Short mmCIF file of C-alpha atoms in Angstrom, two decimals:
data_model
loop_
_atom_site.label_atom_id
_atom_site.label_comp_id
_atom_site.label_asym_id
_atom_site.label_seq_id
_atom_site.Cartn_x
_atom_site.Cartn_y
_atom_site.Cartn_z
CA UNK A 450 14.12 26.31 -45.74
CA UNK A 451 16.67 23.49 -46.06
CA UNK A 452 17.89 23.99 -42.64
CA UNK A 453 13.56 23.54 -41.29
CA UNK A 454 13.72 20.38 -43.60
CA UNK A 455 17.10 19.10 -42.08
CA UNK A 456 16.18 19.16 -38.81
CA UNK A 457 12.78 17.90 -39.22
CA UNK A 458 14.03 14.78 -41.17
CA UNK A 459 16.64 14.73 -37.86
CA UNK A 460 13.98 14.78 -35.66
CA UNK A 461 11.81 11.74 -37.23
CA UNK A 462 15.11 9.82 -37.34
CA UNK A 463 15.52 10.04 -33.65
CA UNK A 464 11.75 10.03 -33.04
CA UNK A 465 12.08 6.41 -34.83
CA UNK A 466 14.89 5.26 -32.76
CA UNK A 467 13.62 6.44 -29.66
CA UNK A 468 10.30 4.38 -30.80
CA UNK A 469 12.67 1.09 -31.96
CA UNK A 470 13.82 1.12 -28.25
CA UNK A 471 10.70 0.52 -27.11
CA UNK A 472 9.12 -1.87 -29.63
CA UNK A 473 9.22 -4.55 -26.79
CA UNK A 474 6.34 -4.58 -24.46
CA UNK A 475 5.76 -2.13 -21.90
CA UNK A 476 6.25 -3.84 -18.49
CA UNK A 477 3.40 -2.54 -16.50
CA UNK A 478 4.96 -3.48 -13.01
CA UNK A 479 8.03 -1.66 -13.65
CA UNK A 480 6.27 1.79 -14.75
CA UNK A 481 3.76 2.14 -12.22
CA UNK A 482 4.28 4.25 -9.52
CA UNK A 483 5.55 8.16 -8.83
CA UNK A 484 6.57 10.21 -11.74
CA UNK A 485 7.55 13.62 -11.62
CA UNK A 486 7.38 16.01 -14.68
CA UNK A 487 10.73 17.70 -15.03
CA UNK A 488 10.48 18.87 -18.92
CA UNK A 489 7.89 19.86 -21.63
CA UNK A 490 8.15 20.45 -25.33
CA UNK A 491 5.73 21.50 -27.71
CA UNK A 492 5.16 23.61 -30.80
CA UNK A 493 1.77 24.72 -29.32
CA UNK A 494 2.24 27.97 -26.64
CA UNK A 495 -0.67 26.79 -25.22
CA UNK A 496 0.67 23.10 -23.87
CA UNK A 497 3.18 25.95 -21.76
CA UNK A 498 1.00 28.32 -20.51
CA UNK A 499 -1.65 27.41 -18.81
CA UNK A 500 -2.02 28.30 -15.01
CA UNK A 501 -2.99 24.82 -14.13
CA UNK A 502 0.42 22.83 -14.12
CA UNK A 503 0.76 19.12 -13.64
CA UNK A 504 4.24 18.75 -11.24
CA UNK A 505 3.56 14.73 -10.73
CA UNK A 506 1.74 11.56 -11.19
CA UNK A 507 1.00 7.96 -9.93
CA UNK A 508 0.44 5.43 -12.53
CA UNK A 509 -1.69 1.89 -11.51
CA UNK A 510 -1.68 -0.43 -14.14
CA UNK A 511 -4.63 -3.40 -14.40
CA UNK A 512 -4.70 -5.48 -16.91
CA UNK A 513 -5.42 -2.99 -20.09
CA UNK A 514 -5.89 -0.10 -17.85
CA UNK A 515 -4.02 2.23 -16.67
CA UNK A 516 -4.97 4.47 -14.25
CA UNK A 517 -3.55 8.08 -13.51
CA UNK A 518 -3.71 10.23 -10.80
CA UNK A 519 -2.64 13.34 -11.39
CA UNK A 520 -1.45 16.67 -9.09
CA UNK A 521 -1.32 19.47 -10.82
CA UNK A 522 -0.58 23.06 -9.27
CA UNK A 523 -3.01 25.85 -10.14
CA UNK A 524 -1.92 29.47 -9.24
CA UNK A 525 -0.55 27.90 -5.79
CA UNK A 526 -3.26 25.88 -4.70
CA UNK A 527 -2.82 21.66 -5.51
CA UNK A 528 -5.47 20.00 -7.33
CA UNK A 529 -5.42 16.10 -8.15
CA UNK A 530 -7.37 14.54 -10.78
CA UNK A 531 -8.10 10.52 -11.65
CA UNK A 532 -8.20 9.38 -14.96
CA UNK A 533 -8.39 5.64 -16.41
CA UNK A 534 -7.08 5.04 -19.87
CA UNK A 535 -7.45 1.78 -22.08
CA UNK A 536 -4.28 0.30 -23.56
CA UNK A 537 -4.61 0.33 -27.13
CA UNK A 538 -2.86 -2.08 -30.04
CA UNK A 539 0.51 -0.51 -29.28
CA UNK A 540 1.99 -1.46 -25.95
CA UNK A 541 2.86 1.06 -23.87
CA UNK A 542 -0.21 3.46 -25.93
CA UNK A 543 -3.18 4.55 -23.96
CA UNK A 544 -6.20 6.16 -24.97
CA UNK A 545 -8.02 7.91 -22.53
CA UNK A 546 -11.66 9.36 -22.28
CA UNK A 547 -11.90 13.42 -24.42
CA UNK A 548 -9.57 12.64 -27.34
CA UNK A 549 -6.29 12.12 -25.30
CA UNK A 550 -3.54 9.49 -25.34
CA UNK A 551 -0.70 9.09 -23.82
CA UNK A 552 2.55 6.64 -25.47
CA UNK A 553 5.48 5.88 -23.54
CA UNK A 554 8.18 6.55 -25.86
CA UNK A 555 11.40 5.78 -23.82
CA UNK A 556 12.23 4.48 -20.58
CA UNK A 557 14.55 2.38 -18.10
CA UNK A 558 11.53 2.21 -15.47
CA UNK A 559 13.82 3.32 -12.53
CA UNK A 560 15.15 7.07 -13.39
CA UNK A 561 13.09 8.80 -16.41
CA UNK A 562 9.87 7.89 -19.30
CA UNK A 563 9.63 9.74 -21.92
CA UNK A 564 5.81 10.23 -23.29
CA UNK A 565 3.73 11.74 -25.72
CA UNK A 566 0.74 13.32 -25.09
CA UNK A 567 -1.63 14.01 -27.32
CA UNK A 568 -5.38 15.21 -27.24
CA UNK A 569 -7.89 17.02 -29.76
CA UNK A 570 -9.60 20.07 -28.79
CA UNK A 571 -11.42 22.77 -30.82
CA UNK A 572 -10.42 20.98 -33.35
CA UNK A 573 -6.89 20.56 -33.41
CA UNK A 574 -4.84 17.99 -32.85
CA UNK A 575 -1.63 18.55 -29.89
CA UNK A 576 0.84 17.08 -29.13
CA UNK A 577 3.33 17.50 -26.20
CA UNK A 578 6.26 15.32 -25.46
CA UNK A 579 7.10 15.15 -21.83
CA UNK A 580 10.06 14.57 -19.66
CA UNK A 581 9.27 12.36 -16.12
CA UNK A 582 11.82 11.15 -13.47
CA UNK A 583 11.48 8.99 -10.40
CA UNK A 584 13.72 12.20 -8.55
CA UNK A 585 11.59 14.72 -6.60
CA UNK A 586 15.78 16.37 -6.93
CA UNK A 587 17.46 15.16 -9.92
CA UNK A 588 17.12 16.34 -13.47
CA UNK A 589 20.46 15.01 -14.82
CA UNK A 590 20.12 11.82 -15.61
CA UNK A 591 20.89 10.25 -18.81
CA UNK A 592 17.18 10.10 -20.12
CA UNK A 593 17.19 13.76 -20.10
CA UNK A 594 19.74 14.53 -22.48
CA UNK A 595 17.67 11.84 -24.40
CA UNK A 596 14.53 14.02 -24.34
CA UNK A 597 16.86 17.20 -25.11
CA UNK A 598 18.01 15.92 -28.36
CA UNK A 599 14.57 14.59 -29.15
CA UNK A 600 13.15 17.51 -28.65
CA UNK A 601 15.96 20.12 -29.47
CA UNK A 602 13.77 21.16 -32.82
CA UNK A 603 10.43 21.52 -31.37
CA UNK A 604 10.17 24.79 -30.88
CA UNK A 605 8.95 26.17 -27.67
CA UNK A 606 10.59 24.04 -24.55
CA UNK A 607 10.00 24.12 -20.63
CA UNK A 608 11.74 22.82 -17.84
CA UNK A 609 8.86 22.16 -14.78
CA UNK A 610 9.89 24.14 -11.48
CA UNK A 611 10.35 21.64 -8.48
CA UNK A 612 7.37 21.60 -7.14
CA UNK A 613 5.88 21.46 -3.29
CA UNK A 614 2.33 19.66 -5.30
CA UNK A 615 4.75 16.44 -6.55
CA UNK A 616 6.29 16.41 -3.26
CA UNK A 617 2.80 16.08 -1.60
CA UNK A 618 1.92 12.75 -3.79
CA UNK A 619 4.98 10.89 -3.34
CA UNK A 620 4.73 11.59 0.38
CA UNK A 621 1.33 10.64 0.42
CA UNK A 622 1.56 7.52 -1.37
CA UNK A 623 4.59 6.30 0.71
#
């Protein structure tokens, strides 16, 4: 019991200093563009199993909005989806349309983001904090040990398989 409580205060504390590195505002020029997913966390099996997996997105940022497309792979077959979100009061926090947001927690813009997704269905409320690089190769970069140690008491973890769908997107919006 005091070990759960130890590492849950742990992970607020670096769930607050991840957040107090990004109190300034989100520069919406610098995070547009190709992200590819290279880690998920969550307490909620579902968030990991499902057969439709995201592998990458573009993001287009105008004025508040922020729009996403996303490729996900599902059972071999790519699939993209558009979505356009709202910026809310907190930079760099976007709600989108079916109870989902998405807040960029951490990044430096040209390697890795770190972001929090959350969305309410049946309801529940989930939450899933996801790992993104610029790399369609590298998963070693600095901002991944970040999301490691932010993560390391979530529970269930995932690292994304490099995937041909993410490839498809960059090369298709080069």
């Amino acid at each position: 019991m005091a070990a759960r409580l130890l590492s849950t205060v742990l992970g607020v504390v670096i769930m607050v200093q991840v957040g107090a590195a990004t109190k300034q505002s989100l520069d919406h020029q610098k995070i547009a563009g190709f992200w590819r997913e290279v880690g998920v966390a969550s307490e909620h099996s579902l968030a990991l199993k499902t057969s439709r997996r995201l592998e990458g997105l573009f993001l287009t940022l105008s004025g508040g909005n922020l729009t996403v497309k996303v490729v996900y792979n599902n059972s071999g077959s790519c699939q993209t989806e558009n979505m356009v979100g709202l910026e809310m009061d907190v930079s760099g926090k976007f709600a989108f349309p079916g109870h989902r947001e998405i807040h960029v927690l951490d990044t430096d813009y040209e390697h890795y983001a770190i972001l929090r997704v959350s969305l309410h269905w049946r309801g529940q409320d989930f939450g899933v904090l996801k790992y993104f690089s610029r790399s369609l190769e590298d998963e070693n970069e600095p901002g991944f040990w970040k999301f490691r140690e932010l993560t390391a008491d979530t529970g269930l973890y995932l690292v994304a398989r490099h995937g041909r769908c993410a490839k498809l997107l960059k090369e298709e919006l080069i």
